[in-house]
Coordinates of C-alpha atoms in Angstrom, one line a residue:
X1 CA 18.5 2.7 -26.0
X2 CA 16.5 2.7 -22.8
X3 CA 13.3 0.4 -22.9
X4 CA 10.1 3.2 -21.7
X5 CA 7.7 1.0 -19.7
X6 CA 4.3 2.0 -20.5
X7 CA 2.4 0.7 -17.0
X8 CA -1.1 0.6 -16.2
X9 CA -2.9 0.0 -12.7
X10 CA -6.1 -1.8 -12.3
X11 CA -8.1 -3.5 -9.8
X12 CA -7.7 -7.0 -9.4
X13 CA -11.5 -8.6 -10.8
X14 CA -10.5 -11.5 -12.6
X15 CA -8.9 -15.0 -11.5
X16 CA -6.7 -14.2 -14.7
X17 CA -5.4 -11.3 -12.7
X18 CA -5.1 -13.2 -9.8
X19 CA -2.7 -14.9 -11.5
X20 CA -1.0 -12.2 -12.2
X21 CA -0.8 -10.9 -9.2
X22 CA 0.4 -14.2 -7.8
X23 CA 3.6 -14.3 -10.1
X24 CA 4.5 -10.7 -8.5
X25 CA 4.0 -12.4 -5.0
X26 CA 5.8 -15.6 -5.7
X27 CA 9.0 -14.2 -7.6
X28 CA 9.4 -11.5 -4.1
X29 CA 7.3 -12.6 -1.1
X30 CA 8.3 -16.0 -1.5
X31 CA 11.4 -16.5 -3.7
X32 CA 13.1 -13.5 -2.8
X33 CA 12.3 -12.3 0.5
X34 CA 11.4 -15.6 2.2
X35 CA 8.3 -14.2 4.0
X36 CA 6.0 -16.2 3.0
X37 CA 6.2 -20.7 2.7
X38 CA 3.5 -20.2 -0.8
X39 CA 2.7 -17.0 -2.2
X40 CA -0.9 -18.2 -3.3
X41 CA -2.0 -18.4 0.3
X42 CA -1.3 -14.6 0.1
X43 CA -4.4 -13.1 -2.0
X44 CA -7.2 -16.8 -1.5
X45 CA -9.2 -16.5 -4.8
X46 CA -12.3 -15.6 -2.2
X47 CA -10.7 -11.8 -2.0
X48 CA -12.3 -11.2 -5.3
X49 CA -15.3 -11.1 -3.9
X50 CA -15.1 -9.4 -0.7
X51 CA -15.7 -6.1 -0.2
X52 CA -13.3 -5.1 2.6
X53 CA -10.4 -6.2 0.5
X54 CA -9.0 -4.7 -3.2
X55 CA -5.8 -6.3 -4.9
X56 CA -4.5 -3.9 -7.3
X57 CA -1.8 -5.2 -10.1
X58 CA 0.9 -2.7 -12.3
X59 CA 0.9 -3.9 -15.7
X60 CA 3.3 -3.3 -18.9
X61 CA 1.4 -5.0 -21.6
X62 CA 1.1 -8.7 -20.6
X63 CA 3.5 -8.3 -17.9
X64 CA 2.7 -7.9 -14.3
X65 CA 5.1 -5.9 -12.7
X66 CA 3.7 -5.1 -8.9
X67 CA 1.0 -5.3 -6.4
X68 CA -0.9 -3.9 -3.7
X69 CA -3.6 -4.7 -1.5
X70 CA -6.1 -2.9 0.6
X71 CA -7.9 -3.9 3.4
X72 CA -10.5 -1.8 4.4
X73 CA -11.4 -1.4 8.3
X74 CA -8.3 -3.8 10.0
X75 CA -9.6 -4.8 12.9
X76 CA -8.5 -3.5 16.5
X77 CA -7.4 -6.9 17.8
X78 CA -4.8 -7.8 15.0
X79 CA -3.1 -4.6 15.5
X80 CA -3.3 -5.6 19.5
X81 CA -1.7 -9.1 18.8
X82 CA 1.3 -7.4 17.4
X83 CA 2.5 -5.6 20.7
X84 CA 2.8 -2.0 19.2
X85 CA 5.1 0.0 20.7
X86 CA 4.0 3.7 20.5
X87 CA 6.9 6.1 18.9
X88 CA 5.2 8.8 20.4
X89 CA 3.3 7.7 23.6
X90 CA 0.9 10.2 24.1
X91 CA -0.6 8.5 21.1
X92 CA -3.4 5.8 21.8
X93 CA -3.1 3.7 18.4
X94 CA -6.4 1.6 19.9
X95 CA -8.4 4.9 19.9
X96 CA -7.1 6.0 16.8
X97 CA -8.6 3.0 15.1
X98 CA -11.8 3.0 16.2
X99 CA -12.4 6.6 15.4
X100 CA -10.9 7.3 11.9
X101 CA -11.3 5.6 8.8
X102 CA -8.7 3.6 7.8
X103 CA -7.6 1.5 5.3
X104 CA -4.9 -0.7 5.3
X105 CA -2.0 -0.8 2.3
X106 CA -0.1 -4.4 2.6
X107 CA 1.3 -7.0 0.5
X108 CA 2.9 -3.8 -1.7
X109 CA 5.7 -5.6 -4.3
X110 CA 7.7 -4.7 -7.2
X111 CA 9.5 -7.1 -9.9
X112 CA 12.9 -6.7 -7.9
X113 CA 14.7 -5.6 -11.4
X114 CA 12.1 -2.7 -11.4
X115 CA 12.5 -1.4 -8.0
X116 CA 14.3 1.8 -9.3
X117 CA 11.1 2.5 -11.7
X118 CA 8.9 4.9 -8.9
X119 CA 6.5 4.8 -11.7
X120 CA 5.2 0.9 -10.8
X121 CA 4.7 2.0 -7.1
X122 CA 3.1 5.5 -8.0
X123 CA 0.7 3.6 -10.5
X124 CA -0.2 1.3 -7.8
X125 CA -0.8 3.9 -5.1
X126 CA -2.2 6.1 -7.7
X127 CA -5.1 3.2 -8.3
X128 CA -5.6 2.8 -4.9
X129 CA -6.2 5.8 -3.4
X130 CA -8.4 6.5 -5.6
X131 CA -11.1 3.6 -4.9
X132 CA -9.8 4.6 -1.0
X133 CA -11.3 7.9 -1.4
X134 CA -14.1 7.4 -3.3
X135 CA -14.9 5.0 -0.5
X136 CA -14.1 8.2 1.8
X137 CA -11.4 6.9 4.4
X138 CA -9.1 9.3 5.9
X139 CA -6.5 6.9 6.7
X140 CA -3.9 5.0 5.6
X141 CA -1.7 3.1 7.6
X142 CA 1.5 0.0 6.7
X143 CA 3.8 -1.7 7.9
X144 CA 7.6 -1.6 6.6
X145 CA 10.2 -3.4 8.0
X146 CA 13.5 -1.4 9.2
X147 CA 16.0 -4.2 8.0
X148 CA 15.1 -4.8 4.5
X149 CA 17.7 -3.4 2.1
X150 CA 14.4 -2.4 -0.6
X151 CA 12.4 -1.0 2.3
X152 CA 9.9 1.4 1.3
X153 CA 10.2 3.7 4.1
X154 CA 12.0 6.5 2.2
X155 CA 9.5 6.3 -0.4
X156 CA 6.7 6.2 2.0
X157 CA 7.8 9.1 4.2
X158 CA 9.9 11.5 1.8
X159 CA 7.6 11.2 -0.8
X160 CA 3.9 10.7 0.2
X161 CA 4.3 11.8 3.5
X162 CA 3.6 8.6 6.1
X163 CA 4.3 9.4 9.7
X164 CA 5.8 6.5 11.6
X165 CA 3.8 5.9 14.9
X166 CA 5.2 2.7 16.5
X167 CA 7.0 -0.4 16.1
X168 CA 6.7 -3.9 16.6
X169 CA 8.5 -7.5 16.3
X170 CA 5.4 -9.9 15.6
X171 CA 3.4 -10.0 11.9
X172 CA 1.9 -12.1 9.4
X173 CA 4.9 -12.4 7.3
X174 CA 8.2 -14.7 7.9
X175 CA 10.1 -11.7 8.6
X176 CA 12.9 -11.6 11.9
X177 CA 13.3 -7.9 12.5
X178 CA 11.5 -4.8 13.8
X179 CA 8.2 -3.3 12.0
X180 CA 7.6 0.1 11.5
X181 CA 3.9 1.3 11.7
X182 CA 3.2 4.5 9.3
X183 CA -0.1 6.3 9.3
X184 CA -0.7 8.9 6.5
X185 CA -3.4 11.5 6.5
X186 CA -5.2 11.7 3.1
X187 CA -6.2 15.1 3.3
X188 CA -2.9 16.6 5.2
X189 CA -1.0 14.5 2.3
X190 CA -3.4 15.7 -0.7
X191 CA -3.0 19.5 0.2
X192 CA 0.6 19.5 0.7
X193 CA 1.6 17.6 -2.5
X194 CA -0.9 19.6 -4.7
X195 CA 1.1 22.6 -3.1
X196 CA 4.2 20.9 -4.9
X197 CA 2.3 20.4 -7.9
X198 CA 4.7 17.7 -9.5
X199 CA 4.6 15.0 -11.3
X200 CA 3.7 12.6 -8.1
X201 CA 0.8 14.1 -7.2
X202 CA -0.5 14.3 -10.7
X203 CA -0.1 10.2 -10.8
X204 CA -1.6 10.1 -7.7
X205 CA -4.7 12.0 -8.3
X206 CA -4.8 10.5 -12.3
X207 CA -8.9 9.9 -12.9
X208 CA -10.3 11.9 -10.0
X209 CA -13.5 13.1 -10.0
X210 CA -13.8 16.8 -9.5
X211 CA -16.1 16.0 -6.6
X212 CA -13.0 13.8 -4.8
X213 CA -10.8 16.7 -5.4
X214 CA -13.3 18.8 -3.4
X215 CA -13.2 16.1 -0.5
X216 CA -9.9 16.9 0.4
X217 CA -9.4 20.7 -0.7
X218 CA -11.7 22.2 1.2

């Protein structure tokens, strides 16, 4: 018989979710991927309390089972460093930055025996976009990277709707290979998954005020 998960997302608040969070980094960042020399150097116990970064953690009782973080207004110059190279090239990506609001989604990991399980990463999302909104950024934007076998670029672009806008070779992480930069309109995205009205974009907008679901209907 098939084991139902029942998984929870919360904000990271607590240095015992740290922890958790830390065990998800370690077992794919580090152990799996290689892209990191020591996954605790990843989410620094200071992160807690800042307020331009959340750490959000998928749970199945006890068990931590992904996490995501946000950081809220990246600056300019670290996109800069990386050397993007514009998809489309009327775009100016420097521009784009300083006039929207955008929020960053990084350091996004799944127990790699749970990969297949959309639920973890809609839970995760579904958490996050939620404190993203009620924070009212219109922005999202990642980085995936083209050569990694459990890439989430399908999942990013098929399913939530991320545009890619650029690539690039440099990062933070330990990774050889090209980047892809995605950008994702939260109102463009809201509208056309609530026109699908399935089962995605009811995880995603779980716990919504009625007043965020005005923000982006109207």
């Amino acid at each position: 018989m098939k084991t139902v998960l029942r998984i929870r997302a919360r904000r990271v608040e607590t240095a015992a979710d740290r922890l958790k969070a830390l065990d998800v980094l370690k077992v794919t960042y580090q152990d799996e991927k290689a892209w990191v020399l020591d996954a605790s150097t990843q989410f620094p116990e200071a992160d807690l309390a800042r307020n331009d970064i959340s750490w959000f953690i998928a749970m199945s009782g006890d068990e931590p089972l992904g996490v995501l973080r946000v950081l809220y207004d990246p600056p300019v110059t670290q996109y800069l460093k990386y050397g993007l190279r514009p998809i489309d090239g009327t775009l100016n990506i420097e521009q784009m930055i300083h006039d929207q609001r955008i929020a960053e989604i990084g350091r996004f990991a799944v127990r790699p025996n749970l990969r297949s399980h959309l639920l973890v990463a809609s839970r995760l999302m579904g958490v996050a976009t939620r404190e993203i909104v009620s924070r009212h950024y219109t922005q999202l934007i990642t980085d995936v990277f083209e050569a990694d076998r459990h890439s989430p670029f399908g999942f990013h672009t098929r399913v939530i709707g991320f545009k890619p806008i650029a690539t690039h070779e440099i990062g933070e992480l330990l990774h050889k290979g090209r980047r892809i930069t995605l950008v994702l309109d939260i109102k463009a995205a809201y509208q056309r998954l609530k026109s699908r009205g399935n089962w995605f974009f009811r995880t995603m907008t779980h716990g919504w005020s009625d007043a965020m679901h005005r923000q982006l209907a109207a």
